[in-house]
């Protein structure tokens, strides 16, 4: 089976239109202001899917079939679920009804260009054990098209995800594009993203002494204008690097601290560093983290990767990502992003967001093919 | 913000319109620009969050670009009966946050594009908070025309 990377990006873009259409439908029916702020297509290991969809006590599955088959999962966090019951007048049991409205809006845009219709079935509540079926997995991974939906006056978020059956999904994507590669190669690439996350966790633990854990790590394809939504609307401190060589990319290492100064304190136990020293320490941890992330890639590609002098940042994380995305947005409508989240105890969270340069249009495909060949 | 007023979020490559009391907000402005246009007579306004200066001929998402996004926003205001002669504008964003080699001053080009598009539409640009190397978040009250800028570690600034 082959997958075209350009088509994956286009699928995300159409999904983004679907998400917009879905929230407009919700606005009309419930008379509220709503928004979607992240739409992406991710390749996720099946054992990590429930984490990817976020902790939720309430998940609604909406099966669909026809030109595209699979299931949508709408996951409501506890706050959203509680508020929606009181504040979203959509009739009946609100959560299945919201799931139905969102799914219908979402799949309509894909159905518009398909030779066949897509039929949405009755929503039903499910548990995490029900998230994937054999049809939705390839090499123990699943494609997930996800969007985050927020509603004014309703706290919390609902996460809308489509898990398509793999064969019809790849058939749906097949458009004769020139960035095709075997699905196994893309899975190898995705697995290396996961291994890189382990490298990040290990390096941070070594530098700070905090116990670390990988919260998420996956390969995302998304419209450039949705990249910033990978982060919440909060300040981050860290460093941004350029990586050159067999992998041409920008790597942002951004720390979200539980308390201001948590990262610098971990690096400088004496605790009385001035601002310049603290910035240097954070930049150094960013440097070490980037090395931990990139070492696996250098090994897999059997080469060295050159990293630029880090650019220190302490700013809105979304603004940092937007600045990279805008630059790449001049060359491509959609980008691939390597998205990793590592937690260091309760002290801080590290986000590593790497952007392979889309101007080197075949870079992800070439790297994936090289990695895949190395495994043979 | 008054309790009960709408607070409407504007994402990247989007614009939204609000009439009467309430706030339009957008966050994560790095090299992107936010263009606020409003008519105090009708207490109505719109906020655009654009990412790039000029749209290609085959534009798919007009609001991603300053020129087509502003054109689309103004057309919608016009369709709602807003008098263009009374429309005013404020612009924020367009910073150069990262000291890396890629990119060619997208922020500066976005600000120029906004200024030019507003001039072409004969809309006075009353205030700006642009450039520099810091990110911004913007809150805009169409009813008053007030634009509030937030930066990490700094006091809010009112335009």
Coordinates of C-alpha atoms in Angstrom, one line a residue:
Chain A
X1 CA 0.0 0.0 0.0
X2 CA 1.2 3.5 -0.9
X3 CA 0.4 6.8 0.8
X4 CA 0.9 10.2 -0.8
X5 CA 2.1 12.8 1.7
X6 CA 0.6 15.7 -0.3
X7 CA -2.8 14.0 -0.2
X8 CA -2.5 13.6 3.6
X9 CA -1.9 17.3 3.8
X10 CA -4.9 18.0 1.5
X11 CA -7.0 15.7 3.5
X12 CA -6.2 17.7 6.6
X13 CA -7.1 20.9 4.8
X14 CA -10.5 19.5 3.7
X15 CA -11.0 18.2 7.2
X16 CA -10.3 21.8 8.5
X17 CA -13.1 23.1 6.2
X18 CA -15.3 20.3 7.5
X19 CA -14.5 21.3 11.1
X20 CA -15.4 24.9 10.3
X21 CA -18.7 23.8 8.7
X22 CA -19.4 21.5 11.7
X23 CA -19.0 24.3 14.2
X24 CA -21.1 26.7 12.1
X25 CA -23.9 24.0 12.2
X26 CA -23.5 23.8 15.9
X27 CA -23.7 27.6 16.2
X28 CA -26.9 27.7 14.2
X29 CA -28.6 24.9 16.0
X30 CA -27.5 25.8 19.5
X31 CA -27.4 29.6 19.0
X32 CA -23.8 29.9 20.4
X33 CA -20.4 31.1 19.2
X34 CA -18.2 28.1 18.5
X35 CA -14.8 27.6 17.0
X36 CA -12.4 24.9 15.8
X37 CA -8.8 25.6 16.5
X38 CA -6.8 22.6 15.5
X39 CA -7.3 20.1 12.7
X40 CA -4.6 17.6 11.9
X41 CA -4.1 14.2 10.4
X42 CA -1.8 12.2 12.7
X43 CA -0.3 8.7 12.5
X44 CA -0.5 7.3 16.0
X45 CA 0.5 4.0 17.5
X46 CA -2.6 2.1 18.5
X47 CA -1.5 1.8 22.1
X48 CA -1.3 5.6 22.3
X49 CA -4.6 6.5 20.8
X50 CA -6.6 7.0 24.1
X51 CA -3.8 9.4 25.3
X52 CA -3.9 11.2 21.9
X53 CA -7.6 11.7 22.2
X54 CA -7.2 13.1 25.8
X55 CA -8.5 11.8 29.0
X56 CA -12.3 11.7 28.8
X57 CA -15.1 10.0 30.7
X58 CA -17.4 10.6 27.8
X59 CA -16.7 9.4 24.3
X60 CA -19.3 9.1 21.7
X61 CA -18.7 7.0 18.6
X62 CA -20.4 7.8 15.3
X63 CA -19.8 5.1 12.7
X64 CA -19.9 6.0 9.0
X65 CA -19.5 4.2 5.7
X66 CA -19.8 4.7 2.0
X67 CA -17.1 6.5 0.0
X68 CA -15.1 6.6 3.3
X69 CA -15.7 4.3 6.2
X70 CA -14.6 4.3 9.8
X71 CA -15.8 5.9 13.0
X72 CA -15.8 9.4 14.5
X73 CA -15.1 9.7 18.2
X74 CA -16.2 12.8 20.0
X75 CA -14.5 13.0 23.4
X76 CA -15.9 15.5 25.9
X77 CA -13.8 16.6 28.9
X78 CA -15.8 16.6 32.2
X79 CA -16.3 20.3 32.2
X80 CA -17.6 20.5 28.7
X81 CA -19.9 17.6 29.2
X82 CA -21.3 19.1 32.4
X83 CA -21.8 22.5 30.9
X84 CA -23.1 21.3 27.6
X85 CA -26.1 19.6 29.2
X86 CA -27.2 23.0 30.7
X87 CA -26.1 25.4 28.0
X88 CA -26.4 23.8 24.6
X89 CA -30.0 23.6 23.6
X90 CA -29.6 21.0 20.8
X91 CA -32.5 18.8 21.9
X92 CA -32.5 15.4 23.4
X93 CA -29.4 14.0 25.0
X94 CA -27.0 16.8 24.1
X95 CA -23.7 14.9 23.8
X96 CA -24.7 12.3 21.2
X97 CA -26.6 15.1 19.4
X98 CA -23.5 17.3 19.3
X99 CA -21.4 14.3 18.1
X100 CA -23.9 13.8 15.4
X101 CA -23.9 17.4 14.3
X102 CA -20.1 17.6 14.2
X103 CA -19.7 14.3 12.4
X104 CA -22.3 15.2 9.7
X105 CA -20.7 18.6 9.1
X106 CA -17.2 17.0 9.0
X107 CA -17.9 14.2 6.6
X108 CA -20.0 16.3 4.2
X109 CA -17.0 18.1 2.9
X110 CA -15.2 14.8 2.0
X111 CA -18.4 13.4 0.5
X112 CA -18.7 16.5 -1.7
X113 CA -15.8 15.4 -3.9
X114 CA -16.4 11.7 -3.5
X115 CA -18.0 9.4 -6.2
X116 CA -20.3 7.9 -3.5
X117 CA -22.1 9.2 -0.5
X118 CA -21.0 8.9 3.1
X119 CA -23.7 7.6 5.5
X120 CA -23.5 8.6 9.1
X121 CA -25.0 6.1 11.6
X122 CA -26.5 6.4 15.1
X123 CA -24.1 7.7 17.8
X124 CA -23.4 5.5 20.8
X125 CA -21.3 5.9 23.9
X126 CA -18.1 3.9 24.0
X127 CA -15.2 3.1 26.2
X128 CA -11.4 3.4 25.5
X129 CA -11.5 -0.4 24.7
X130 CA -13.7 0.4 21.7
X131 CA -11.4 3.0 20.1
X132 CA -9.9 1.0 17.2
X133 CA -10.8 -2.0 15.1
X134 CA -8.6 -4.2 13.0
X135 CA -9.8 -2.3 9.9
X136 CA -8.4 1.0 11.3
X137 CA -4.8 -0.2 11.9
X138 CA -1.8 -0.7 9.8
X139 CA 1.5 -1.9 11.3
X140 CA -0.1 -1.2 14.7
X141 CA -0.7 2.4 13.8
X142 CA -3.9 4.3 12.9
X143 CA -4.5 7.5 11.0
X144 CA -6.5 10.0 13.1
X145 CA -8.0 13.2 11.7
X146 CA -8.7 15.3 14.7
X147 CA -10.2 18.7 15.5
X148 CA -10.6 20.6 18.7
X149 CA -13.9 22.4 19.2
X150 CA -14.6 25.1 21.7
X151 CA -17.9 26.8 22.5
X152 CA -18.3 30.3 24.1
X153 CA -19.8 30.1 27.5
X154 CA -19.1 26.4 27.7
X155 CA -15.8 25.7 29.5
X156 CA -13.6 22.8 28.4
X157 CA -13.0 21.3 25.0
X158 CA -14.5 18.6 22.9
X159 CA -12.1 16.7 20.7
X160 CA -13.5 15.4 17.5
X161 CA -11.6 12.6 15.8
X162 CA -12.1 10.5 12.7
X163 CA -10.4 7.1 12.6
X164 CA -10.9 5.9 9.1
X165 CA -10.6 2.3 8.0
X166 CA -7.1 2.1 6.4
X167 CA -7.7 0.5 3.0
X168 CA -10.6 2.8 2.0
X169 CA -8.8 5.8 3.5
X170 CA -5.7 5.2 1.3
X171 CA -7.9 4.5 -1.7
X172 CA -9.7 7.8 -1.0
X173 CA -6.3 9.6 -0.9
X174 CA -4.9 8.0 -4.0
X175 CA -4.6 10.9 -6.5
X176 CA -1.5 10.0 -8.3
X177 CA 0.6 12.5 -6.4
X178 CA 4.4 12.5 -6.7
X179 CA 5.1 12.2 -3.0
X180 CA 4.0 8.6 -2.6
X181 CA 5.8 6.1 -0.5
X182 CA 5.0 2.7 1.0
X183 CA 2.9 2.9 4.1
X184 CA 5.5 0.9 5.9
X185 CA 8.1 3.6 5.3
X186 CA 5.8 6.2 6.8
X187 CA 5.2 4.0 9.8
X188 CA 9.0 3.6 10.2
X189 CA 9.3 7.4 10.2
X190 CA 6.5 7.7 12.8
X191 CA 8.2 5.1 15.0
X192 CA 11.4 7.1 14.9
X193 CA 9.4 10.1 16.1
X194 CA 8.4 8.0 19.1
X195 CA 12.0 6.9 19.7
X196 CA 13.2 10.5 19.5
X197 CA 10.7 11.4 22.3
X198 CA 12.4 8.7 24.4
X199 CA 15.7 10.4 23.7
X200 CA 14.2 13.8 24.8
X201 CA 12.9 12.3 28.0
X202 CA 16.3 10.6 28.7
X203 CA 18.3 13.8 28.1
X204 CA 16.0 16.0 30.2
X205 CA 16.1 13.5 33.1
X206 CA 19.9 13.4 32.9
X207 CA 20.2 17.1 33.0
X208 CA 17.6 17.9 35.6
X209 CA 17.3 14.8 37.8
X210 CA 13.5 14.9 37.4
X211 CA 11.7 11.8 36.5
X212 CA 10.3 12.2 32.9
X213 CA 7.6 10.5 30.9
X214 CA 6.6 10.8 27.2
X215 CA 3.0 12.0 27.1
X216 CA 2.6 12.1 23.4
X217 CA 4.7 11.7 20.3
X218 CA 3.5 11.4 16.7
X219 CA 3.7 12.7 13.2
X220 CA 1.0 15.3 12.2
X221 CA 0.0 16.7 8.8
X222 CA -1.9 19.9 9.1
X223 CA -2.7 23.2 7.4
X224 CA 0.0 25.8 8.1
X225 CA -2.6 28.1 9.8
X226 CA -3.5 25.4 12.3
X227 CA 0.1 24.7 13.5
X228 CA 0.0 27.2 16.3
X229 CA -2.9 25.4 17.9
X230 CA -0.6 22.6 18.8
X231 CA 0.2 24.7 21.9
X232 CA -2.1 26.3 24.4
X233 CA -2.4 30.0 24.7
X234 CA 0.3 30.3 27.4
X235 CA 3.9 31.6 27.7
X236 CA 6.7 29.2 26.9
X237 CA 10.5 29.5 27.3
X238 CA 13.0 27.6 25.3
X239 CA 15.0 27.7 22.1
X240 CA 14.6 27.4 18.4
X241 CA 17.1 25.7 16.2
X242 CA 17.7 25.0 12.5
X243 CA 18.9 21.6 11.6
X244 CA 20.7 21.0 8.3
X245 CA 22.1 18.0 6.5
X246 CA 20.1 14.9 5.6
X247 CA 17.2 16.3 7.5
X248 CA 16.4 20.0 6.9
X249 CA 14.2 21.2 9.7
X250 CA 13.4 23.9 12.3
X251 CA 13.1 22.4 15.8
X252 CA 11.4 24.4 18.6
X253 CA 12.1 23.2 22.1
X254 CA 9.6 24.9 24.4
X255 CA 9.2 24.5 28.2
X256 CA 5.9 25.3 30.0
X257 CA 6.7 25.7 33.7
X258 CA 4.4 24.9 36.6
X259 CA 6.0 27.8 38.5
X260 CA 8.1 30.6 37.0
X261 CA 11.8 29.6 37.2
X262 CA 11.2 25.9 37.5
X263 CA 13.5 25.0 34.6
X264 CA 16.3 27.4 35.6
X265 CA 16.1 26.1 39.2
X266 CA 16.5 22.6 38.0
X267 CA 19.6 23.5 36.0
X268 CA 21.0 25.9 38.6
X269 CA 20.5 24.4 42.0
X270 CA 22.1 27.3 43.8
X271 CA 18.9 29.3 42.9
X272 CA 20.3 32.8 42.8
X273 CA 21.1 33.1 39.1
X274 CA 20.5 36.4 37.4
X275 CA 18.3 36.6 34.3
X276 CA 21.1 36.2 31.8
X277 CA 22.4 33.1 33.5
X278 CA 18.9 31.6 33.8
X279 CA 18.3 32.2 30.1
X280 CA 21.6 30.6 29.2
X281 CA 20.7 27.6 31.4
X282 CA 17.3 27.2 29.6
X283 CA 18.9 27.5 26.2
X284 CA 21.5 24.9 27.2
X285 CA 18.7 22.5 28.3
X286 CA 17.0 23.3 24.9
X287 CA 20.3 22.4 23.2
X288 CA 20.6 19.1 25.0
X289 CA 16.9 18.3 24.4
X290 CA 17.3 19.0 20.7
X291 CA 20.3 16.7 20.6
X292 CA 18.3 14.0 22.3
X293 CA 15.6 14.5 19.7
X294 CA 17.9 14.5 16.7
X295 CA 20.4 11.7 17.7
X296 CA 18.0 9.0 16.7
X297 CA 17.5 10.6 13.3
X298 CA 21.3 10.9 12.8
X299 CA 21.8 7.3 13.7
X300 CA 18.9 6.1 11.5
X301 CA 20.2 8.1 8.6
X302 CA 23.8 7.1 9.4
X303 CA 25.0 10.7 9.1
X304 CA 25.6 13.8 11.2
X305 CA 23.1 16.6 11.5
X306 CA 24.2 20.2 12.0
X307 CA 22.4 22.3 14.5
X308 CA 22.5 26.1 14.4
X309 CA 23.1 28.4 17.3
X310 CA 19.9 28.4 19.4
X311 CA 17.6 31.3 19.3
X312 CA 16.3 31.9 22.9
X313 CA 12.6 32.6 23.2
X314 CA 10.3 33.5 26.1
X315 CA 7.0 34.3 24.6
X316 CA 3.5 33.1 23.6
X317 CA 4.2 29.5 22.4
X318 CA 1.6 29.9 19.7
X319 CA 3.3 33.0 18.3
X320 CA 6.6 31.1 18.1
X321 CA 5.0 28.3 16.1
X322 CA 3.1 30.8 14.0
X323 CA 6.3 32.5 12.9
X324 CA 7.8 29.3 11.7
X325 CA 4.6 28.2 10.1
X326 CA 4.2 31.5 8.3
X327 CA 7.6 31.2 6.8
X328 CA 6.9 27.7 5.5
X329 CA 3.4 28.8 4.5
X330 CA 5.0 30.7 1.7
X331 CA 5.9 27.4 0.1
X332 CA 3.2 25.0 1.2
X333 CA -0.4 25.0 2.3
X334 CA 0.1 22.1 4.6
X335 CA 3.1 20.9 6.6
X336 CA 4.3 17.8 8.4
X337 CA 5.2 18.3 12.0
X338 CA 6.9 16.0 14.5
X339 CA 5.0 16.7 17.7
X340 CA 6.4 15.5 21.1
X341 CA 5.3 16.2 24.7
X342 CA 7.5 15.1 27.6
X343 CA 6.6 15.7 31.2
X344 CA 9.3 16.3 33.8
X345 CA 7.6 15.4 37.1
X346 CA 5.2 18.2 38.1
X347 CA 7.9 20.9 37.5
X348 CA 7.5 21.5 33.7
X349 CA 6.4 20.1 30.4
X350 CA 8.7 20.1 27.3
X351 CA 7.2 20.4 23.9
X352 CA 9.4 19.6 20.9
X353 CA 7.9 20.6 17.6
X354 CA 10.0 19.9 14.6
X355 CA 9.1 21.2 11.1
X356 CA 10.8 19.4 8.2
X357 CA 11.3 22.0 5.5
X358 CA 8.4 21.7 3.0
X359 CA 10.5 23.6 0.4
X360 CA 12.5 20.4 0.2
X361 CA 9.2 18.9 -0.9
X362 CA 10.3 15.3 -0.8
X363 CA 12.3 15.5 2.4
X364 CA 9.9 13.5 4.7
X365 CA 9.4 10.9 1.9
X366 CA 13.1 10.6 1.3
X367 CA 14.0 10.4 4.9
X368 CA 11.3 7.8 5.5
X369 CA 12.5 5.7 2.6
X370 CA 16.0 5.8 3.9
X371 CA 15.0 4.8 7.4
X372 CA 12.8 2.1 6.0
X373 CA 15.6 0.7 3.8
X374 CA 17.9 0.7 6.8
X375 CA 15.5 -1.6 8.7
X376 CA 15.6 -4.3 5.9
Chain B
X1 CA -15.1 42.7 29.9
X2 CA -18.7 42.8 31.3
X3 CA -20.1 39.5 32.5
X4 CA -22.5 38.1 29.9
X5 CA -21.0 39.8 26.9
X6 CA -19.9 37.7 24.0
X7 CA -16.2 37.0 23.8
X8 CA -15.5 35.5 20.3
X9 CA -12.3 33.9 19.4
X10 CA -10.7 34.5 16.0
X11 CA -8.3 31.8 14.8
X12 CA -5.4 32.1 12.5
X13 CA -6.6 32.7 8.9
X14 CA -10.1 33.7 10.1
X15 CA -12.1 36.8 10.5
X16 CA -15.2 37.4 12.7
X17 CA -17.6 40.2 13.0
X18 CA -19.4 41.4 16.2
X19 CA -22.1 44.0 16.6
X20 CA -22.7 45.7 19.9
X21 CA -21.1 45.0 23.2
X22 CA -18.5 42.2 23.4
X23 CA -14.9 41.3 22.4
X24 CA -13.2 39.7 19.5
X25 CA -9.9 38.1 20.6
X26 CA -7.0 36.5 18.8
X27 CA -3.7 35.1 20.2
X28 CA -0.4 33.9 19.0
X29 CA 0.5 36.8 16.8
X30 CA 4.1 36.4 15.8
X31 CA 4.8 37.5 12.2
X32 CA 1.0 37.4 11.6
X33 CA -1.0 40.6 11.7
X34 CA -4.4 41.4 13.3
X35 CA -6.4 44.0 11.5
X36 CA -9.4 45.5 13.4
X37 CA -11.9 47.5 11.4
X38 CA -14.9 49.1 12.9
X39 CA -17.7 51.6 12.6
X40 CA -18.5 53.4 15.8
X41 CA -21.8 54.8 14.4
X42 CA -23.2 51.3 14.1
X43 CA -21.1 49.8 16.9
X44 CA -19.9 47.0 14.6
X45 CA -16.5 45.7 13.7
X46 CA -14.5 42.8 12.5
X47 CA -11.1 41.3 13.3
X48 CA -8.9 39.5 10.8
X49 CA -5.9 37.3 11.8
X50 CA -3.8 36.9 8.6
X51 CA -0.7 35.0 8.2
X52 CA 0.8 36.1 4.9
X53 CA 0.7 39.3 2.9
X54 CA -0.6 38.4 -0.6
X55 CA -2.8 35.6 -1.8
X56 CA -1.9 33.5 -4.8
X57 CA -4.3 33.6 -7.8
X58 CA -5.8 30.2 -6.8
X59 CA -6.4 31.2 -3.2
X60 CA -8.2 28.6 -1.2
X61 CA -8.4 30.3 2.2
X62 CA -8.7 34.0 1.6
X63 CA -8.5 34.9 5.3
X64 CA -5.0 33.5 5.4
X65 CA -3.8 36.5 3.5
X66 CA -3.9 40.1 4.4
X67 CA -5.2 41.3 1.0
X68 CA -7.9 38.8 0.3
X69 CA -8.8 38.5 4.0
X70 CA -9.4 42.2 4.4
X71 CA -11.3 42.3 1.1
X72 CA -13.6 39.5 2.3
X73 CA -14.1 41.1 5.7
X74 CA -15.0 44.5 4.3
X75 CA -17.3 42.9 1.8
X76 CA -19.2 41.2 4.6
X77 CA -19.4 44.5 6.6
X78 CA -20.7 46.2 3.5
X79 CA -23.3 43.4 3.0
X80 CA -24.5 44.2 6.5
X81 CA -25.0 47.8 5.7
X82 CA -21.9 49.2 7.4
X83 CA -21.0 52.6 5.8
X84 CA -17.4 52.4 4.5
X85 CA -17.0 56.1 5.0
X86 CA -17.3 55.7 8.7
X87 CA -15.0 52.7 9.0
X88 CA -11.7 53.0 10.9
X89 CA -8.8 50.5 11.4
X90 CA -6.1 49.5 13.9
X91 CA -3.3 47.0 13.2
X92 CA -1.1 44.9 15.5
X93 CA 1.5 42.2 15.0
X94 CA 4.1 41.6 12.3
X95 CA 7.0 40.9 14.7
X96 CA 10.3 39.2 13.8
X97 CA 10.6 36.8 16.7
X98 CA 13.2 34.3 15.7
X99 CA 16.8 34.8 14.9
X100 CA 17.0 32.0 12.3
X101 CA 17.9 32.1 8.6
X102 CA 14.7 31.0 7.1
X103 CA 12.0 33.5 6.1
X104 CA 12.3 36.9 4.6
X105 CA 10.7 39.4 7.0
X106 CA 7.2 38.0 6.7
X107 CA 6.1 40.2 9.6
X108 CA 7.2 43.4 8.0
X109 CA 5.6 42.5 4.7
X110 CA 2.3 41.7 6.5
X111 CA 2.3 45.1 8.1
X112 CA 3.0 46.8 4.8
X113 CA 0.3 44.7 3.1
X114 CA -2.3 45.7 5.8
X115 CA -1.4 49.4 5.5
X116 CA -1.6 49.3 1.7
X117 CA -4.9 47.4 1.6
X118 CA -6.5 49.8 4.1
X119 CA -5.2 52.8 2.0
X120 CA -6.7 51.2 -1.1
X121 CA -10.0 50.9 0.7
X122 CA -9.9 54.5 1.9
X123 CA -10.0 53.4 5.5
X124 CA -8.0 55.5 7.9
X125 CA -5.4 53.6 10.0
X126 CA -5.7 55.2 13.4
X127 CA -3.2 53.3 15.4
X128 CA -0.6 50.5 15.2
X129 CA 1.4 48.3 17.4
X130 CA 3.7 46.4 15.0
X131 CA 7.2 45.0 14.5
X132 CA 9.7 44.3 17.3
X133 CA 10.6 40.8 18.3
X134 CA 7.8 39.8 20.7
X135 CA 4.5 38.0 20.3
X136 CA 1.2 39.6 20.9
X137 CA -2.4 38.7 21.8
X138 CA -5.2 41.1 20.9
X139 CA -8.6 41.9 22.3
X140 CA -10.8 44.2 20.3
X141 CA -14.1 45.8 21.3
X142 CA -16.0 46.9 18.2
X143 CA -18.4 49.0 20.2
X144 CA -15.6 51.4 21.3
X145 CA -12.8 50.6 18.8
X146 CA -10.5 49.8 21.7
X147 CA -7.7 47.3 20.9
X148 CA -5.8 45.9 23.8
X149 CA -2.4 44.3 23.2
X150 CA -0.9 41.7 25.6
X151 CA 2.8 40.7 25.6
X152 CA 4.5 38.1 27.9
X153 CA 6.0 39.9 30.9
X154 CA 4.8 43.4 29.9
X155 CA 1.9 45.7 30.8
X156 CA -1.1 45.7 28.5
X157 CA -1.2 48.5 25.9
X158 CA -4.3 50.1 24.7
X159 CA -4.6 51.3 21.1

